[in-house]
Coordinates of N, CA and C in Angstrom, one line a residue:
X281 N -9.6 -52.6 -58.7 CA -10.0 -52.4 -57.4 C -11.3 -53.2 -57.0
X282 N -12.2 -53.3 -58.0 CA -13.4 -54.1 -57.8 C -13.1 -55.5 -57.5
X283 N -12.1 -56.0 -58.2 CA -11.7 -57.4 -58.0 C -11.2 -57.7 -56.6
X284 N -10.4 -56.7 -56.1 CA -9.8 -56.9 -54.7 C -10.9 -56.9 -53.7
X285 N -11.9 -56.0 -53.8 CA -13.1 -56.0 -52.9 C -13.8 -57.3 -53.0
X286 N -14.0 -57.8 -54.2 CA -14.7 -59.1 -54.3 C -14.0 -60.2 -53.6
X287 N -12.7 -60.3 -53.8 CA -11.9 -61.3 -53.1 C -11.9 -61.1 -51.6
X288 N -11.8 -59.9 -51.1 CA -11.9 -59.6 -49.7 C -13.3 -60.0 -49.1
X289 N -14.3 -59.7 -49.8 CA -15.7 -60.1 -49.4 C -15.8 -61.6 -49.4
X290 N -15.3 -62.3 -50.4 CA -15.3 -63.8 -50.4 C -14.6 -64.4 -49.2
X291 N -13.4 -63.8 -48.9 CA -12.7 -64.3 -47.8 C -13.4 -64.1 -46.5
X292 N -14.0 -62.9 -46.3 CA -14.8 -62.7 -45.1 C -16.0 -63.6 -45.0
X293 N -16.7 -63.8 -46.1 CA -17.8 -64.7 -46.1 C -17.4 -66.1 -45.7
X294 N -16.4 -66.6 -46.3 CA -15.9 -68.0 -46.0 C -15.5 -68.1 -44.5
X295 N -14.8 -67.1 -44.0 CA -14.4 -67.1 -42.6 C -15.6 -67.1 -41.7
X296 N -16.7 -66.4 -42.0 CA -17.9 -66.4 -41.3 C -18.6 -67.7 -41.3
X297 N -18.7 -68.3 -42.5 CA -19.3 -69.6 -42.7 C -18.6 -70.7 -42.0
X298 N -17.3 -70.7 -42.1 CA -16.5 -71.8 -41.4 C -16.5 -71.6 -39.9
X299 N -16.4 -70.4 -39.4 CA -16.4 -70.2 -38.0 C -17.7 -70.5 -37.4
X300 N -18.8 -70.1 -38.0 CA -20.1 -70.3 -37.5 C -20.5 -71.8 -37.6
X301 N -20.1 -72.4 -38.8 CA -20.4 -73.8 -39.0 C -19.6 -74.7 -38.0
X302 N -18.4 -74.4 -37.7 CA -17.6 -75.2 -36.8 C -18.2 -75.1 -35.3
X303 N -18.6 -73.9 -35.0 CA -19.2 -73.6 -33.7 C -20.5 -74.5 -33.5
X304 N -21.3 -74.5 -34.6 CA -22.5 -75.3 -34.5 C -22.2 -76.8 -34.5
X305 N -21.3 -77.2 -35.3 CA -21.0 -78.7 -35.3 C -20.4 -79.1 -34.0
X306 N -19.4 -78.4 -33.5 CA -18.8 -78.8 -32.3 C -19.6 -78.6 -31.0
X307 N -20.8 -78.1 -31.2 CA -21.7 -78.0 -30.1 C -22.1 -79.4 -29.7
X308 N -22.3 -80.3 -30.6 CA -22.7 -81.6 -30.4 C -21.7 -82.7 -30.6
X309 N -20.6 -82.5 -31.4 CA -19.6 -83.4 -31.6 C -18.4 -83.1 -30.8
X310 N -17.6 -84.1 -30.3 CA -16.4 -83.8 -29.6 C -15.3 -83.3 -30.6
X311 N -14.5 -82.4 -30.1 CA -13.4 -81.8 -30.9 C -12.4 -82.9 -31.1
X312 N -12.0 -83.1 -32.3 CA -11.0 -84.2 -32.6 C -9.6 -83.9 -32.0
X313 N -9.2 -82.7 -32.1 CA -7.8 -82.4 -31.6 C -7.9 -80.9 -31.1
X314 N -7.2 -80.7 -30.0 CA -7.1 -79.4 -29.4 C -5.7 -78.8 -29.7
X315 N -5.6 -77.5 -29.6 CA -4.3 -76.9 -29.8 C -3.3 -77.4 -28.8
X316 N -3.7 -77.7 -27.5 CA -2.8 -78.2 -26.5 C -2.3 -79.6 -26.9
X317 N -3.1 -80.4 -27.5 CA -2.7 -81.7 -28.0 C -1.7 -81.6 -29.1
X318 N -1.9 -80.7 -30.0 CA -0.9 -80.5 -31.1 C 0.4 -80.0 -30.5
X319 N 0.4 -79.1 -29.5 CA 1.6 -78.6 -28.9 C 2.4 -79.7 -28.3
X320 N 1.7 -80.6 -27.5 CA 2.3 -81.7 -26.9 C 2.9 -82.7 -27.9
X321 N 2.3 -82.9 -29.0 CA 2.8 -83.8 -30.0 C 4.1 -83.2 -30.6
X322 N 4.1 -81.9 -30.9 CA 5.3 -81.2 -31.4 C 6.4 -81.4 -30.4
X323 N 6.1 -81.1 -29.1 CA 7.2 -81.3 -28.1 C 7.7 -82.7 -28.1
X324 N 6.9 -83.7 -28.2 CA 7.3 -85.1 -28.2 C 8.1 -85.4 -29.4
X325 N 7.8 -84.8 -30.6 CA 8.6 -85.0 -31.8 C 10.1 -84.7 -31.6
X326 N 10.4 -83.6 -30.8 CA 11.7 -83.2 -30.6 C 12.4 -83.7 -29.4
X327 N 11.7 -84.5 -28.6 CA 12.2 -85.1 -27.4 C 12.6 -86.6 -27.7
X328 N 13.9 -86.9 -27.7 CA 14.3 -88.3 -28.0 C 13.9 -89.3 -27.0
X329 N 13.6 -88.9 -25.8 CA 13.3 -89.8 -24.7 C 11.9 -90.3 -24.8
X330 N 11.0 -89.7 -25.6 CA 9.6 -90.0 -25.6 C 9.2 -90.6 -27.0
X331 N 8.2 -91.5 -26.9 CA 7.6 -91.9 -28.2 C 6.5 -91.0 -28.5
X332 N 6.3 -90.8 -29.8 CA 5.3 -89.9 -30.3 C 3.9 -90.6 -30.1
X333 N 3.1 -90.0 -29.3 CA 1.7 -90.6 -29.2 C 0.7 -89.5 -28.8
X334 N -0.5 -89.7 -29.2 CA -1.5 -88.7 -28.8 C -2.6 -89.5 -28.1
X335 N -2.7 -89.3 -26.8 CA -3.6 -90.0 -26.0 C -4.8 -89.1 -25.6
X336 N -6.0 -89.5 -25.8 CA -7.1 -88.8 -25.3 C -8.3 -89.7 -25.0
X337 N -8.9 -89.4 -23.9 CA -10.1 -90.2 -23.4 C -11.2 -89.2 -23.1
X338 N -12.1 -89.0 -24.0 CA -13.2 -88.1 -23.8 C -14.1 -88.7 -22.8
X339 N -14.6 -87.9 -21.8 CA -15.5 -88.4 -20.8 C -16.7 -87.5 -20.8
X340 N -17.9 -88.1 -20.7 CA -19.1 -87.4 -20.6 C -19.1 -86.4 -19.4
X341 N -19.8 -85.3 -19.6 CA -19.8 -84.2 -18.6 C -20.4 -84.7 -17.3
X342 N -21.4 -85.6 -17.4 CA -22.1 -86.0 -16.2 C -21.3 -87.1 -15.4
X343 N -20.2 -87.6 -16.0 CA -19.3 -88.5 -15.3 C -18.2 -87.8 -14.5
X344 N -18.2 -86.5 -14.5 CA -17.2 -85.7 -13.8 C -17.9 -85.0 -12.6
X345 N -17.2 -84.9 -11.5 CA -17.7 -84.2 -10.4 C -18.1 -82.8 -10.7
X346 N -19.2 -82.3 -10.2 CA -19.7 -80.9 -10.5 C -18.6 -79.9 -10.1
X347 N -17.9 -80.1 -9.0 CA -16.9 -79.2 -8.6 C -15.7 -79.1 -9.7
X348 N -15.4 -80.3 -10.2 CA -14.3 -80.3 -11.2 C -14.8 -79.7 -12.5
X349 N -16.1 -79.9 -12.8 CA -16.6 -79.3 -14.0 C -16.5 -77.7 -13.9
X350 N -16.9 -77.2 -12.8 CA -16.8 -75.8 -12.6 C -15.4 -75.3 -12.6
X351 N -14.5 -76.0 -12.0 CA -13.1 -75.6 -12.0 C -12.5 -75.6 -13.4
X352 N -12.8 -76.6 -14.2 CA -12.2 -76.6 -15.6 C -12.8 -75.5 -16.4
X353 N -14.1 -75.2 -16.3 CA -14.7 -74.1 -17.1 C -14.1 -72.8 -16.6
X354 N -14.0 -72.6 -15.3 CA -13.5 -71.3 -14.8 C -12.0 -71.1 -15.1
X355 N -11.3 -72.2 -15.2 CA -9.9 -72.1 -15.6 C -9.7 -71.5 -17.0
X356 N -10.7 -71.8 -17.8 CA -10.7 -71.3 -19.2 C -11.3 -69.9 -19.3
X357 N -12.4 -69.7 -18.6 CA -13.2 -68.5 -18.8 C -14.0 -68.2 -17.5
X358 N -13.5 -67.3 -16.7 CA -14.2 -67.1 -15.4 C -15.6 -66.5 -15.5
X359 N -16.0 -65.9 -16.6 CA -17.3 -65.4 -16.8 C -18.2 -66.3 -17.7
X360 N -17.8 -67.5 -17.8 CA -18.6 -68.4 -18.7 C -20.0 -68.6 -18.3
X361 N -20.3 -68.7 -17.0 CA -21.6 -68.9 -16.5 C -22.5 -67.7 -16.8
X362 N -22.0 -66.5 -17.0 CA -22.8 -65.3 -17.2 C -23.1 -65.1 -18.7
X363 N -22.2 -65.6 -19.6 CA -22.4 -65.3 -21.0 C -22.7 -66.6 -21.9
X364 N -22.7 -67.7 -21.3 CA -23.1 -69.0 -21.9 C -22.2 -69.3 -23.1
X365 N -21.0 -69.0 -23.1 CA -20.1 -69.4 -24.1 C -19.7 -68.4 -25.2
X366 N -20.4 -67.2 -25.2 CA -20.1 -66.2 -26.2 C -19.8 -64.9 -25.4
X367 N -18.6 -64.4 -25.6 CA -18.3 -63.1 -25.0 C -18.8 -61.9 -25.8

């Protein structure tokens, strides 16, 4: 029973370290792939009419209209401006 608890605690610790670490890292680095990109690639794999490709063009936030910035953020999370990214 002690061994099971030790394994469980190690899993919890690694989950905490990885989730906190990735949150800190991706605060400054662009995310390499999003879940939506992966879903679109999978859809393209099964569609014979399309070539498989992953296209992304990251744009700096200050290069986007302020109205579009707010629209994109609000489409993801309507309360983002009140909680600064953490619910």
